[in-house]
PDB file of C-alpha atoms in Angstrom:
ATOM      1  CA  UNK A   4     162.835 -69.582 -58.920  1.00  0.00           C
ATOM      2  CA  UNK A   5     161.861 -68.396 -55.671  1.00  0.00           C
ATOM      3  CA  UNK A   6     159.367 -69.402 -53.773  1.00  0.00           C
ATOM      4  CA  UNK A   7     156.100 -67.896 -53.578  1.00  0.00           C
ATOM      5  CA  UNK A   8     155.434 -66.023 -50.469  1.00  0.00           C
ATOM      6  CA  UNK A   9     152.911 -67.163 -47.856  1.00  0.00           C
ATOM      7  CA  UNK A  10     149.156 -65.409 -48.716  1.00  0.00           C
ATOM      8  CA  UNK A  11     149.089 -64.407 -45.092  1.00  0.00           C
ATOM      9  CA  UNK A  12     151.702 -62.404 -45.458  1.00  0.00           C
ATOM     10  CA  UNK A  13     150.673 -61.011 -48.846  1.00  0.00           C
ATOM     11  CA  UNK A  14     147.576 -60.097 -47.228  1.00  0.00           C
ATOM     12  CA  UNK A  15     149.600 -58.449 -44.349  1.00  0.00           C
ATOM     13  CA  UNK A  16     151.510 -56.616 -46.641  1.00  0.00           C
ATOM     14  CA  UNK A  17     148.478 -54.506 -48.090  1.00  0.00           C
ATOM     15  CA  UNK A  18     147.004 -54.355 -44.885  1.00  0.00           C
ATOM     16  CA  UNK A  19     150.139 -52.675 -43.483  1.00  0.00           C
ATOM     17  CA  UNK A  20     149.796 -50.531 -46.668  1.00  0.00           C
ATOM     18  CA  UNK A  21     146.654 -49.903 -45.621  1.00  0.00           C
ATOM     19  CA  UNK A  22     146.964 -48.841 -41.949  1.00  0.00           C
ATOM     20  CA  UNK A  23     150.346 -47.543 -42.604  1.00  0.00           C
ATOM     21  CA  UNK A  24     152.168 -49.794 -40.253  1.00  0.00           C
ATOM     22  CA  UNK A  25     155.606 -50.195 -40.988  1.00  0.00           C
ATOM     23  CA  UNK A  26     156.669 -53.000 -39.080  1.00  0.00           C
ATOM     24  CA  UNK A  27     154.191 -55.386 -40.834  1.00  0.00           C
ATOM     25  CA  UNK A  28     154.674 -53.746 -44.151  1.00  0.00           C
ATOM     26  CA  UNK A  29     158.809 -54.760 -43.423  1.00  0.00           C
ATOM     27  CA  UNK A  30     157.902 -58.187 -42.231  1.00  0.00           C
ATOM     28  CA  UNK A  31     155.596 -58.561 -45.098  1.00  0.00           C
ATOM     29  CA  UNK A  32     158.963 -57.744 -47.409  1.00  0.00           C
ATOM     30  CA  UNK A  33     161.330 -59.493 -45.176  1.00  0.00           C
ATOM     31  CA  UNK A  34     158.788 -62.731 -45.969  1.00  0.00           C
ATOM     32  CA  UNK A  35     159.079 -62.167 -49.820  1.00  0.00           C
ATOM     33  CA  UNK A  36     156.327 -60.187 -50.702  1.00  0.00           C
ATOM     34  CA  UNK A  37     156.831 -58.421 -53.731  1.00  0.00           C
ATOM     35  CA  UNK A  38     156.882 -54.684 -53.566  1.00  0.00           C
ATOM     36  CA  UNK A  39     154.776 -54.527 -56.187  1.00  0.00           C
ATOM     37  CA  UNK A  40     152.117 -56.248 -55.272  1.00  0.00           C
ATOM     38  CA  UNK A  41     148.675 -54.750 -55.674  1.00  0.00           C
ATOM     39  CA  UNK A  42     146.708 -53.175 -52.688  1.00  0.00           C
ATOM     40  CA  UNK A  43     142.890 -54.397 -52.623  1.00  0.00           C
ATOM     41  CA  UNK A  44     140.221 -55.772 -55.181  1.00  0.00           C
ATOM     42  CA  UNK A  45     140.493 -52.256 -57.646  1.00  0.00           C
ATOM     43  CA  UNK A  46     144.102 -53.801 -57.734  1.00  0.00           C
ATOM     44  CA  UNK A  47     145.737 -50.174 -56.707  1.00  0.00           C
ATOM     45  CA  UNK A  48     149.820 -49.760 -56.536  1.00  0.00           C
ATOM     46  CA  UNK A  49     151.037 -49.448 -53.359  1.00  0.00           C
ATOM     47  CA  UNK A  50     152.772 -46.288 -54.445  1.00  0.00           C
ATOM     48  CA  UNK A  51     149.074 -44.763 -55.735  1.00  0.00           C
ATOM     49  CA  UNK A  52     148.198 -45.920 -52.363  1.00  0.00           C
ATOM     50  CA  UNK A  53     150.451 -44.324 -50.393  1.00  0.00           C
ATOM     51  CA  UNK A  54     150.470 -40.514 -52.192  1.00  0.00           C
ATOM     52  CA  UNK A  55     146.856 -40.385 -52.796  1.00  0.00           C
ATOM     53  CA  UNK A  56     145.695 -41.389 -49.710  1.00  0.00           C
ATOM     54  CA  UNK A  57     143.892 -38.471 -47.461  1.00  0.00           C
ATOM     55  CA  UNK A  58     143.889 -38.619 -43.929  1.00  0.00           C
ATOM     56  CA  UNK A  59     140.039 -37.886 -43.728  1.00  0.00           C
ATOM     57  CA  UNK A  60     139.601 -41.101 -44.856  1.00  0.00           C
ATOM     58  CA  UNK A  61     142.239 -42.895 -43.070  1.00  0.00           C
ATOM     59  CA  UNK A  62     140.698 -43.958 -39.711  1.00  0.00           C
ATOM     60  CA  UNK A  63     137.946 -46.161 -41.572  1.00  0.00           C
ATOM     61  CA  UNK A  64     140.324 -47.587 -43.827  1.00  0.00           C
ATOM     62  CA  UNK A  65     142.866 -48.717 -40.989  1.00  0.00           C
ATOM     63  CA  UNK A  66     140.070 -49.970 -38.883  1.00  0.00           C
ATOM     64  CA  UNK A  67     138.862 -52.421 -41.538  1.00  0.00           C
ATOM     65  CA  UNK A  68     143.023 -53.188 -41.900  1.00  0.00           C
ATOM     66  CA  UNK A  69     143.037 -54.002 -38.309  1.00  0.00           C
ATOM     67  CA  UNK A  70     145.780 -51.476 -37.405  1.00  0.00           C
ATOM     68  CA  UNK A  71     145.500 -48.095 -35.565  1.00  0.00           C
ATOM     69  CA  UNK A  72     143.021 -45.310 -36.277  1.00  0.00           C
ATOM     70  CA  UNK A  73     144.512 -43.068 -34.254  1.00  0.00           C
ATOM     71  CA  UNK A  74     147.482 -41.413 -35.884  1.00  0.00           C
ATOM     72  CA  UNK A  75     147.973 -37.548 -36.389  1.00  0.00           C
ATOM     73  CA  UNK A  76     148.059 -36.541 -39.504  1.00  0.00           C
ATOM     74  CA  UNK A  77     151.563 -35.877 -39.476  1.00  0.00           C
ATOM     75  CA  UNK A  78     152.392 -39.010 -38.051  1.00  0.00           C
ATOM     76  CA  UNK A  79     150.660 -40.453 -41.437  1.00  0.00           C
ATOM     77  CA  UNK A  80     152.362 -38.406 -43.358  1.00  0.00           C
ATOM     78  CA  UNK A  81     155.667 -39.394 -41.603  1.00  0.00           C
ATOM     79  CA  UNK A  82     154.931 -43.068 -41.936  1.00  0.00           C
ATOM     80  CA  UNK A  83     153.381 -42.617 -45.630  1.00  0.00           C
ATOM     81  CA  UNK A  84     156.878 -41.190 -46.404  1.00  0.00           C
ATOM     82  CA  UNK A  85     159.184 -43.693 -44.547  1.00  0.00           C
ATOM     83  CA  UNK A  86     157.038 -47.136 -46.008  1.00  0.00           C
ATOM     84  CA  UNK A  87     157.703 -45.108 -49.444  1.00  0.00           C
ATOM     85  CA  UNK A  88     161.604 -45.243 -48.764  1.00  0.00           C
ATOM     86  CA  UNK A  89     161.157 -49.078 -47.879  1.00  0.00           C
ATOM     87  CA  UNK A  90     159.231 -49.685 -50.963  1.00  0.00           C
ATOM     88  CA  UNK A  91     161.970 -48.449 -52.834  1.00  0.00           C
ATOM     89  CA  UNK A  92     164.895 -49.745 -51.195  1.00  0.00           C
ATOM     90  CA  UNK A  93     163.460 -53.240 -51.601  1.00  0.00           C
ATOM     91  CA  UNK A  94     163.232 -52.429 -55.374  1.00  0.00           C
ATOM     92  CA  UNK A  95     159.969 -52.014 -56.274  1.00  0.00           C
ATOM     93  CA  UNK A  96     158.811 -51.956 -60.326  1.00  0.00           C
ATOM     94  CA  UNK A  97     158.184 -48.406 -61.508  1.00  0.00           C
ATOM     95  CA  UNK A  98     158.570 -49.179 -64.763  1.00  0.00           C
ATOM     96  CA  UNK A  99     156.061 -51.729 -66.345  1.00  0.00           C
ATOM     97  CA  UNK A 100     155.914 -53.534 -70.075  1.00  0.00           C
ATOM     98  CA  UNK A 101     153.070 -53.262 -71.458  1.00  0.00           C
ATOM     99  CA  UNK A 102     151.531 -56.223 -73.523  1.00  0.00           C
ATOM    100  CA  UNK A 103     149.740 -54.235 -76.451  1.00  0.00           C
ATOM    101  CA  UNK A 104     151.877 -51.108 -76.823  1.00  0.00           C
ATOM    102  CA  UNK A 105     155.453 -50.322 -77.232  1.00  0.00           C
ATOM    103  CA  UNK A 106     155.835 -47.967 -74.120  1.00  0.00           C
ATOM    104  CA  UNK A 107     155.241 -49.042 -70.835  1.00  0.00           C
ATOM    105  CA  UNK A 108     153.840 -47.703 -68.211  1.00  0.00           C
ATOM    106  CA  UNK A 109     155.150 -45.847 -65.603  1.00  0.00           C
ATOM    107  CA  UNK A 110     152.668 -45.868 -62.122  1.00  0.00           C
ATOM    108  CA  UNK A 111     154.218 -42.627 -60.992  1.00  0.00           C
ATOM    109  CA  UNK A 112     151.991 -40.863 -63.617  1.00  0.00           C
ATOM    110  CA  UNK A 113     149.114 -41.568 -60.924  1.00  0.00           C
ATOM    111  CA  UNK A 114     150.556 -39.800 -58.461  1.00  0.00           C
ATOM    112  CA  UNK A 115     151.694 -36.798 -59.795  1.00  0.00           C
ATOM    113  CA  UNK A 116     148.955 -34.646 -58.383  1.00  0.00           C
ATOM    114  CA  UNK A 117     149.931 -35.839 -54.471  1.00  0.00           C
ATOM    115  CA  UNK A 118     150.409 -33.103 -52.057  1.00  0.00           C
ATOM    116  CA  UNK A 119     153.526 -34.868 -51.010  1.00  0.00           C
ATOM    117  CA  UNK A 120     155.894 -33.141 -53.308  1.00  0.00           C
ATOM    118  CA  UNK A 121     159.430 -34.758 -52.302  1.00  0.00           C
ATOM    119  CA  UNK A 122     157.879 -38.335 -52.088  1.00  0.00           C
ATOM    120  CA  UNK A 123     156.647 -38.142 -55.813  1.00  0.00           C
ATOM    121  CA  UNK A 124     159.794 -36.507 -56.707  1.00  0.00           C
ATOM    122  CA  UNK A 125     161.681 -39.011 -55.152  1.00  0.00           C
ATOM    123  CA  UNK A 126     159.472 -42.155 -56.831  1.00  0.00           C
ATOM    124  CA  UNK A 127     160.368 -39.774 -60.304  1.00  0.00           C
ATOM    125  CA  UNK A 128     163.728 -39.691 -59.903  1.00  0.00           C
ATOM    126  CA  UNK A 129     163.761 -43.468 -59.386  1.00  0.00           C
ATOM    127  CA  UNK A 130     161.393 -43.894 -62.120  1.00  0.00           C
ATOM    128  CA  UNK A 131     163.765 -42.063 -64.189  1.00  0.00           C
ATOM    129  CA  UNK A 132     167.082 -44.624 -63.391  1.00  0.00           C
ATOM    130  CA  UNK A 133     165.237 -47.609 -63.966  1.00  0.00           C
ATOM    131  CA  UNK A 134     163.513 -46.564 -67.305  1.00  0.00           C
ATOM    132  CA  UNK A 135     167.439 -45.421 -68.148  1.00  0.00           C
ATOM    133  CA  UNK A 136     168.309 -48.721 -67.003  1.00  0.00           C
ATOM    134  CA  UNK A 137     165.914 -50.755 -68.783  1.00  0.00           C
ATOM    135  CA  UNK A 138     164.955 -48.766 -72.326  1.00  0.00           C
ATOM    136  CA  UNK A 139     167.496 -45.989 -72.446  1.00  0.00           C
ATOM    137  CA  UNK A 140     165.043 -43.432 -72.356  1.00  0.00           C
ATOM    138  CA  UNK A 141     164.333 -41.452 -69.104  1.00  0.00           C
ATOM    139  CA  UNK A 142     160.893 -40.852 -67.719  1.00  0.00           C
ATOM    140  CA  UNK A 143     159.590 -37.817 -68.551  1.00  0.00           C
ATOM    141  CA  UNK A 144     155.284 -36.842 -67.915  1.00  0.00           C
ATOM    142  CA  UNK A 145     153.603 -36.749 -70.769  1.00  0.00           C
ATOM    143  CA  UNK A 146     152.062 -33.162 -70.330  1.00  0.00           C
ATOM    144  CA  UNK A 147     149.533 -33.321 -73.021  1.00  0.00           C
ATOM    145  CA  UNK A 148     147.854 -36.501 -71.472  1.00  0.00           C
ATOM    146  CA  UNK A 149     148.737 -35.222 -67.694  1.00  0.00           C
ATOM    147  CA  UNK A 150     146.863 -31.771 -68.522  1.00  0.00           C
ATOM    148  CA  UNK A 151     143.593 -33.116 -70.283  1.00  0.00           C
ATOM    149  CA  UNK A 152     143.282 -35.550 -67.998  1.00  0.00           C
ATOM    150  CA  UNK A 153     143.365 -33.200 -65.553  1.00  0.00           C
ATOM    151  CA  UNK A 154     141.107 -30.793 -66.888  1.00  0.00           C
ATOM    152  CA  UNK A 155     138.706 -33.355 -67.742  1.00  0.00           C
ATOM    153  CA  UNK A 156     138.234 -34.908 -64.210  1.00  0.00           C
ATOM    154  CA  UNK A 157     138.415 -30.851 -62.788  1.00  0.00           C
ATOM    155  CA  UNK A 158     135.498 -29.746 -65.179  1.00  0.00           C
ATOM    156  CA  UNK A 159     133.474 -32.310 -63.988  1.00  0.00           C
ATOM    157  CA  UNK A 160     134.587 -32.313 -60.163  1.00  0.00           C
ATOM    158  CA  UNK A 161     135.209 -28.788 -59.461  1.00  0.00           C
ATOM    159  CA  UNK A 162     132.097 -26.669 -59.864  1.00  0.00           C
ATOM    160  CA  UNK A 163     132.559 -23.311 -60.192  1.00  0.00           C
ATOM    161  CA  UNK A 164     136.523 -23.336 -61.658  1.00  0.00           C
ATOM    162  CA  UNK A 165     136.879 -22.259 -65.575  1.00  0.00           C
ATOM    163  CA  UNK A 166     138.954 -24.599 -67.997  1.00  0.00           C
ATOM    164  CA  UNK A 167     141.940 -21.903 -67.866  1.00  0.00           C
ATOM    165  CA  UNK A 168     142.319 -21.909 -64.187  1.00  0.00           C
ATOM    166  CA  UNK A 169     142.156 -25.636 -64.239  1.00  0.00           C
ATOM    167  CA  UNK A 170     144.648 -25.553 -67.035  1.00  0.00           C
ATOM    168  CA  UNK A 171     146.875 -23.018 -64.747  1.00  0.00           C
ATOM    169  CA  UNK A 172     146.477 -25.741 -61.737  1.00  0.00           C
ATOM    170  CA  UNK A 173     147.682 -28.586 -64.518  1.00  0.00           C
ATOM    171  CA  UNK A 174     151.053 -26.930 -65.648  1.00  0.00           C
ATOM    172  CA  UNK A 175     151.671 -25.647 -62.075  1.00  0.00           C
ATOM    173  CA  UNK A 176     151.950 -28.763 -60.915  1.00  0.00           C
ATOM    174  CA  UNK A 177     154.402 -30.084 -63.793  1.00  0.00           C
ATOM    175  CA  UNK A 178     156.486 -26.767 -63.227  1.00  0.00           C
ATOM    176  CA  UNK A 179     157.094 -27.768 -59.562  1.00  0.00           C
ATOM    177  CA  UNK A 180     157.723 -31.176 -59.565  1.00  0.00           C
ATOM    178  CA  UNK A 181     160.132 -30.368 -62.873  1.00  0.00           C
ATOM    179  CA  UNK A 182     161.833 -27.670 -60.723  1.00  0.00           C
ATOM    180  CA  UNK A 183     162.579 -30.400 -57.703  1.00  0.00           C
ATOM    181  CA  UNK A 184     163.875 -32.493 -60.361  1.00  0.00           C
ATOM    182  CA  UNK A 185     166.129 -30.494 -61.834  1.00  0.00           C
ATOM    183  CA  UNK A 186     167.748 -29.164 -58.264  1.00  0.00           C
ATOM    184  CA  UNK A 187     168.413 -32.799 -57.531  1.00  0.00           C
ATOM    185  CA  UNK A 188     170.418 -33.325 -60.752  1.00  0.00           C
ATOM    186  CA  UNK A 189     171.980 -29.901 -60.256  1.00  0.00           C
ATOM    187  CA  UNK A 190     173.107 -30.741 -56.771  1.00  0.00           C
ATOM    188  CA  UNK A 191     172.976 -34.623 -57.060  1.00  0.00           C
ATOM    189  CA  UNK A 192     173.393 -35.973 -53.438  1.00  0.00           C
ATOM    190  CA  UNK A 193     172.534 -40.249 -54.082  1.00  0.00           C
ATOM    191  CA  UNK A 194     174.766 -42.680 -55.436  1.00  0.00           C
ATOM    192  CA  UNK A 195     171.740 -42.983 -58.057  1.00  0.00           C
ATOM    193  CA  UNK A 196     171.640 -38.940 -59.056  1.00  0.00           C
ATOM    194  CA  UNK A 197     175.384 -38.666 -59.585  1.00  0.00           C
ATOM    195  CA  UNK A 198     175.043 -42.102 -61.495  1.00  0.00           C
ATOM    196  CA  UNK A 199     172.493 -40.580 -63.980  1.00  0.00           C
ATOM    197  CA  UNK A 200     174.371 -37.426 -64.196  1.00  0.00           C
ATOM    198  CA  UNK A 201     177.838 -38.658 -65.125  1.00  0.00           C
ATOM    199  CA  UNK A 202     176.860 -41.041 -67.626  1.00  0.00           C
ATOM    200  CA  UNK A 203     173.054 -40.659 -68.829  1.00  0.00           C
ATOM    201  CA  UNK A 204     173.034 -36.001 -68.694  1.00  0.00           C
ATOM    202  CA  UNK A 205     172.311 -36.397 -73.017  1.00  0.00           C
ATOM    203  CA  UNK A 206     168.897 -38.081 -71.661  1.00  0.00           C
ATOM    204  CA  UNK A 207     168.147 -35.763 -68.882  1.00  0.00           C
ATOM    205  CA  UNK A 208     167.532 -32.734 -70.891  1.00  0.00           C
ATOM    206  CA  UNK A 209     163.902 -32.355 -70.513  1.00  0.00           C
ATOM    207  CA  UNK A 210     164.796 -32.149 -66.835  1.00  0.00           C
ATOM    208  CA  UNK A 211     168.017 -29.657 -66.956  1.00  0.00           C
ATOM    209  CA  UNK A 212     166.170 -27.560 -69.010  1.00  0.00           C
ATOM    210  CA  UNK A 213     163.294 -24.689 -67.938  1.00  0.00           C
ATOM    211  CA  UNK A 214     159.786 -26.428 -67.996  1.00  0.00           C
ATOM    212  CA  UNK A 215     158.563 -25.417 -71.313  1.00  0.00           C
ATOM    213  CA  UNK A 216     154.683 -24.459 -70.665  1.00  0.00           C
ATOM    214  CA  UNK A 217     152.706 -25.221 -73.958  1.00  0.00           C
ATOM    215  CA  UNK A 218     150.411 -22.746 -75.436  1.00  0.00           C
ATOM    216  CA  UNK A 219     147.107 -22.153 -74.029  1.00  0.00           C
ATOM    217  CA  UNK A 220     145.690 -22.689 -77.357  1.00  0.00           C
ATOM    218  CA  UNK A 221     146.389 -26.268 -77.454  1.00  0.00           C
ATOM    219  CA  UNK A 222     143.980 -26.763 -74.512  1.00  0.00           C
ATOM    220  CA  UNK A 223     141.589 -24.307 -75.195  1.00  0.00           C
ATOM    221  CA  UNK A 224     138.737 -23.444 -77.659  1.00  0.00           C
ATOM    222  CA  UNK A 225     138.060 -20.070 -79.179  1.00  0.00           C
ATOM    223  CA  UNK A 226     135.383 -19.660 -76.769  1.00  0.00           C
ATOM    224  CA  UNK A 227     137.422 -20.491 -73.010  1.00  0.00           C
ATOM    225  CA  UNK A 228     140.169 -18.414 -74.904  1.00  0.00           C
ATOM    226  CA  UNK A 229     137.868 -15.305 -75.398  1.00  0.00           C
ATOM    227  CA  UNK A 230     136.178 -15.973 -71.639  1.00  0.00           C
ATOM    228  CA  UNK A 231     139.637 -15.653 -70.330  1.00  0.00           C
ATOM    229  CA  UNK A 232     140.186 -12.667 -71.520  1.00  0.00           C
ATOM    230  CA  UNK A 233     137.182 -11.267 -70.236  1.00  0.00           C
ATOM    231  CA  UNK A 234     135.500 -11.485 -73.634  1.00  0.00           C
ATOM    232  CA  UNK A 235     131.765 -13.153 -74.295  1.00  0.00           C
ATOM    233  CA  UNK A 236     131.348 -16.487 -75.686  1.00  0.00           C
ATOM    234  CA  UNK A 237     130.630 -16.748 -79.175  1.00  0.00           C
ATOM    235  CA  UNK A 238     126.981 -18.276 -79.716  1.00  0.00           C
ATOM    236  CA  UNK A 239     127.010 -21.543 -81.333  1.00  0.00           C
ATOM    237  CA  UNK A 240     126.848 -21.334 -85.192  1.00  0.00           C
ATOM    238  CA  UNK A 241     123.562 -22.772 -86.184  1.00  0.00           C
ATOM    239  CA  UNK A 242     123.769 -25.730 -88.548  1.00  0.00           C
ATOM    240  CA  UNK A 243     127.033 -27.343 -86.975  1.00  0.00           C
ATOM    241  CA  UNK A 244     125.426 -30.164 -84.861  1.00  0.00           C
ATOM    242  CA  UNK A 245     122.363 -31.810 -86.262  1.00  0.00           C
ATOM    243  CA  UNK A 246     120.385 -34.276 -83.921  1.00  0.00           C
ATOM    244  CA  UNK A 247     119.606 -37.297 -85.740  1.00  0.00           C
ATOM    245  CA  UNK A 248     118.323 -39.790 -83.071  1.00  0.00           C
ATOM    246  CA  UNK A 249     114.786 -39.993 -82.627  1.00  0.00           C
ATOM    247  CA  UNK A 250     115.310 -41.412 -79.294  1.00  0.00           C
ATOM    248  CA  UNK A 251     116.974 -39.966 -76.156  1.00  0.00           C
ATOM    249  CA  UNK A 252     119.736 -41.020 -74.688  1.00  0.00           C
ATOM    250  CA  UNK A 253     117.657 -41.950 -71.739  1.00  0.00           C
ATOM    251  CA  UNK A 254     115.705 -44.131 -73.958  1.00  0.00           C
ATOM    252  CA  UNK A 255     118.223 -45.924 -75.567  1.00  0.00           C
ATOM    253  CA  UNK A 256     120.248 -46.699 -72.518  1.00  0.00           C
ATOM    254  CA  UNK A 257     116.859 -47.924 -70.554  1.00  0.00           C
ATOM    255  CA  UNK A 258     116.193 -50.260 -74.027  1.00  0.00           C
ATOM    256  CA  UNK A 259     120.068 -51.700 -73.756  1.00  0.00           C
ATOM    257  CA  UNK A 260     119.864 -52.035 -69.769  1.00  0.00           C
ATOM    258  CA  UNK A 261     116.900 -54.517 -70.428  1.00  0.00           C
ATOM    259  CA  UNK A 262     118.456 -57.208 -72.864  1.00  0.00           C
ATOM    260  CA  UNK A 263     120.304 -60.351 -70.744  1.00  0.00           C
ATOM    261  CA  UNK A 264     123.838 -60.626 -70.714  1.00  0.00           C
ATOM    262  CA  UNK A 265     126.025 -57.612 -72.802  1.00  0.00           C
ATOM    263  CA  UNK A 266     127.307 -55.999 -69.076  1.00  0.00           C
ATOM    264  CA  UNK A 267     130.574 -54.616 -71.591  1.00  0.00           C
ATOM    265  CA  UNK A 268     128.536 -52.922 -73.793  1.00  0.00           C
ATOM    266  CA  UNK A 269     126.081 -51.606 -71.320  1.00  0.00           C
ATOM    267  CA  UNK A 270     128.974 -49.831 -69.424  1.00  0.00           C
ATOM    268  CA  UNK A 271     130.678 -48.996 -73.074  1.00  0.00           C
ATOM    269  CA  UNK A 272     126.932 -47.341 -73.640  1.00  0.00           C
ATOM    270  CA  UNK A 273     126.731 -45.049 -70.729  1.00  0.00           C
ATOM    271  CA  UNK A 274     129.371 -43.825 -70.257  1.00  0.00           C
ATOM    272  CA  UNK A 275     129.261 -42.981 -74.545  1.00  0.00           C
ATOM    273  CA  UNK A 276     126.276 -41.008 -73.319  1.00  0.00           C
ATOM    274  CA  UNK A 277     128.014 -39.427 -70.276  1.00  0.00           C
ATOM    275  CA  UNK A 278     130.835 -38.327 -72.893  1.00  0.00           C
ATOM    276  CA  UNK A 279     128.304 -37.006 -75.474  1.00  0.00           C
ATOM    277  CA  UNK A 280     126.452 -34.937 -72.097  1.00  0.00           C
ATOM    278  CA  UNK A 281     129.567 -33.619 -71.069  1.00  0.00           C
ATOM    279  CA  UNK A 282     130.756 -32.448 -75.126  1.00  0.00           C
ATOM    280  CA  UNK A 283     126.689 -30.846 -75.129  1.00  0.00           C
ATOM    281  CA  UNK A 284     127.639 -28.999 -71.756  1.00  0.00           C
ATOM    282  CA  UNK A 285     130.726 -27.511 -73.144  1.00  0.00           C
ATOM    283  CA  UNK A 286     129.581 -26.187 -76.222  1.00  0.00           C
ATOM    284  CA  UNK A 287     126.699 -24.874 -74.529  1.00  0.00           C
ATOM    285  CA  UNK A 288     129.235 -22.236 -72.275  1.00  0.00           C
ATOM    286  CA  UNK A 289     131.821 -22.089 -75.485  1.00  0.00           C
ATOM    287  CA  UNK A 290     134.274 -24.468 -73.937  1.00  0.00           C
ATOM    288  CA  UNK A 291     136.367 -26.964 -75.985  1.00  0.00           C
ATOM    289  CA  UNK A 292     135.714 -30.379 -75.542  1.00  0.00           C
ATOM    290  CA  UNK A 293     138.679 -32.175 -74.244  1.00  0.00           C
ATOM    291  CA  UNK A 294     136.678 -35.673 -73.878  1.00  0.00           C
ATOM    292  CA  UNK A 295     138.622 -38.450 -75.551  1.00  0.00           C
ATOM    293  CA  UNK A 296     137.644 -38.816 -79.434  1.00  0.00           C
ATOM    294  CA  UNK A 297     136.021 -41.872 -80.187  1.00  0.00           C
ATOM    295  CA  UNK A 298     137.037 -42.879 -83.564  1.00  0.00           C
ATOM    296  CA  UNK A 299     137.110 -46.232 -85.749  1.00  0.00           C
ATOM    297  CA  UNK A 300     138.957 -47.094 -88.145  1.00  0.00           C
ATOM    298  CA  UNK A 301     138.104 -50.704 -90.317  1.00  0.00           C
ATOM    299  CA  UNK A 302     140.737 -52.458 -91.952  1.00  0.00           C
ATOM    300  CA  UNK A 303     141.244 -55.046 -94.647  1.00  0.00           C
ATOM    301  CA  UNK A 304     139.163 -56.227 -97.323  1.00  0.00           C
ATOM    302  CA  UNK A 305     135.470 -56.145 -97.409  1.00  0.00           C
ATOM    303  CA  UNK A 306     133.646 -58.768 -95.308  1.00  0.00           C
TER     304      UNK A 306
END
C-alpha cells in the first residue's frame, strides 16, 4: 500500500488547481497526490474545476491560492488545457462506483456545458476507455437527464429565454460534442482511439451513429409546444389544482425555521416550497413542469 502523500502537498495540489500553476500541480503529482483528489470544502473535481472555471473570476480565486492573478485569458485557457492533459496522463478516475446504485458515475457529465469543446471531448473519450475497461459499457450522456437539467437551471437563470430555445441550447450542445466524438473514432489518431475502435466498435454505436435529437414533445407541455409555434397558451382548466393548505408557504416554513435542531428537514422544506413556486410559475405561462417529481412509495407490512 502506498504511502499517503504529505497534506502540504495535497493542499498544493488544489491550490495549483486553483491558480492554474502547472509546476506545483506536477510536483503535487510527482509527490503522490492523487489525481482525483477533491478541490476545496464543496469537495469539487479537479476536472469540474478546470472546464467550468471563468476567467472573470479567476484573479480572486488565484490570489487567495497564492499564485498569479495576472494571466491573459488565453494563457488560462492554455494552462487550463495543458494541467487537463497532466491530469489524465497521471490516470485520473473518470469513472466512479457508486455505493447505492448500480451505475456509477461519470464526473464528465458536469462538464459537458464547458466552452472548452476539445478538453471535454478529450476527458469523454477517456471516460469512454475506462468505463469499456472497467464495465464493458461505454460512456454515453444521458440526454434526458442532461436536457432537464439543463432547462431547469436555464428557466430559472436565464430571464427572458422560452423552454424551447433552452431546449434548442440543450441538444446543441450534445450534437457537437457527439460530432467531435465521432470524428475522433472515424479518424482515430491515440493509441487509446484505435484501441477502442479495433476491438470495442459493437459498443461505440451511439457515437458512430448521427446524434438522434428526441422529440420536442418529450420536453415540452401542450402549452410551450403551442407558444412555439406562435400559438396562445391555453388557460388553465379550472378545477385541476385545488389549494388545500390553510397556511402559506411562508408560514409554514417561518413555523419549521423556529423549532431547535431538524437543519435536514428545514433545507428538505424550502427548497419543497421553491419546487412547488417554480411548478405554480409554469403553469401560470402554460409551461410544463420539468421539476423533479417527488414521489413515495411505502413498503412492507403495516406498522
Amino acid at each position: 500500500m502506498a504511502p499517503s502523500p504529505d497534506p502540504k502537498m495535497i493542499i498544493e495540489f488544489q491550490h495549483g488547481i486553483i491558480a492554474r500553476d502547472i509546476v506545483r500541480v506536477k510536483a503535487a503529482l510527482d509527490a503522490g497526490v492523487d489525481p482525483s483528489m477533491l478541490i476545496t470544502k464543496q469537495h469539487v473535481h479537479p476536472l469540474t474545476w478546470m472546464l467550468t472555471g471563468v476567467y472573470q473570476t479567476f484573479a480572486e480565486e488565484a490570489r487567495a491560492a497564492g499564485g498569479n492573478d495576472k494571466l491573459s485569458e488565453a494563457e488560462f485557457i492554455r494552462r487550463g488545457s495543458e494541467i487537463i492533459d497532466l491530469l489524465l496522463d497521471r490516470g485520473i478516475k473518470l469513472v466512479k462506483d457508486e455505493k447505492f446504485s448500480r451505475d456509477p458515475s461519470y464526473p464528465v457529465d458536469g462538464c459537458l456545458t464547458s466552452p472548452y469543446l476539445l478538453d471535454v471531448a478529450k476527458i469523454v473519450t477517456r471516460t469512454i476507455g475506462q468505463s469499456l475497461a472497467q464495465n464493458g459499457r461505454a460512456y454515453q450522456p444521458d440526454t434526458i437527464g442532461f436536457v432537464s437539467g439543463y432547462m431547469y437551471a436555464a428557466g430559472v437563470q436565464k430571464s427572458g429565454s422560452t423552454p424551447k430555445e433552452n431546449l434548442t441550447e440543450a441538444l446543441d450542445i450534445l450534437d457537437e460534442l457527439h460530432e467531435k466524438i465521432r470524428e475522433r473514432f472515424s479518424y482515430p489518431q491515440t493509441d487509446l482511439e484505435k484501441d477502442i475502435v479495433a476491438n470495442h466498435r459493437d459498443a461505440i454505436g451511439y457515437w458512430m451513429n448521427d446524434f438522434e435529437r428526441p422529440p420536442v414533445e418529450m420536453f415540452l407541455g401542450q402549452g410551450d409546444l403551442q407558444m412555439a409555434a406562435g400559438e396562445a397558451a391555453p388557460a388553465p382548466e379550472e378545477g385541476l389544482v385545488i389549494t388545500l393548505p390553510k397556511k402559506t408557504p411562508e408560514e409554514v416554513l417561518a413555523e419549521i425555521n423556529g423549532m431547535v435542531g431538524m437543519e435536514e428537514t428545514k433545507q428538505d422544506a424550502q427548497l419543497l416550497v421553491f419546487r412547488a413556486e417554480f411548478d405554480a410559475a409554469c403553469r401560470s405561462n402554460g409551461m410544463a413542469s420539468i421539476a423533479p417529481v417527488s414521489n413515495t412509495v411505502f413498503e412492507g407490512g403495516p406498522g
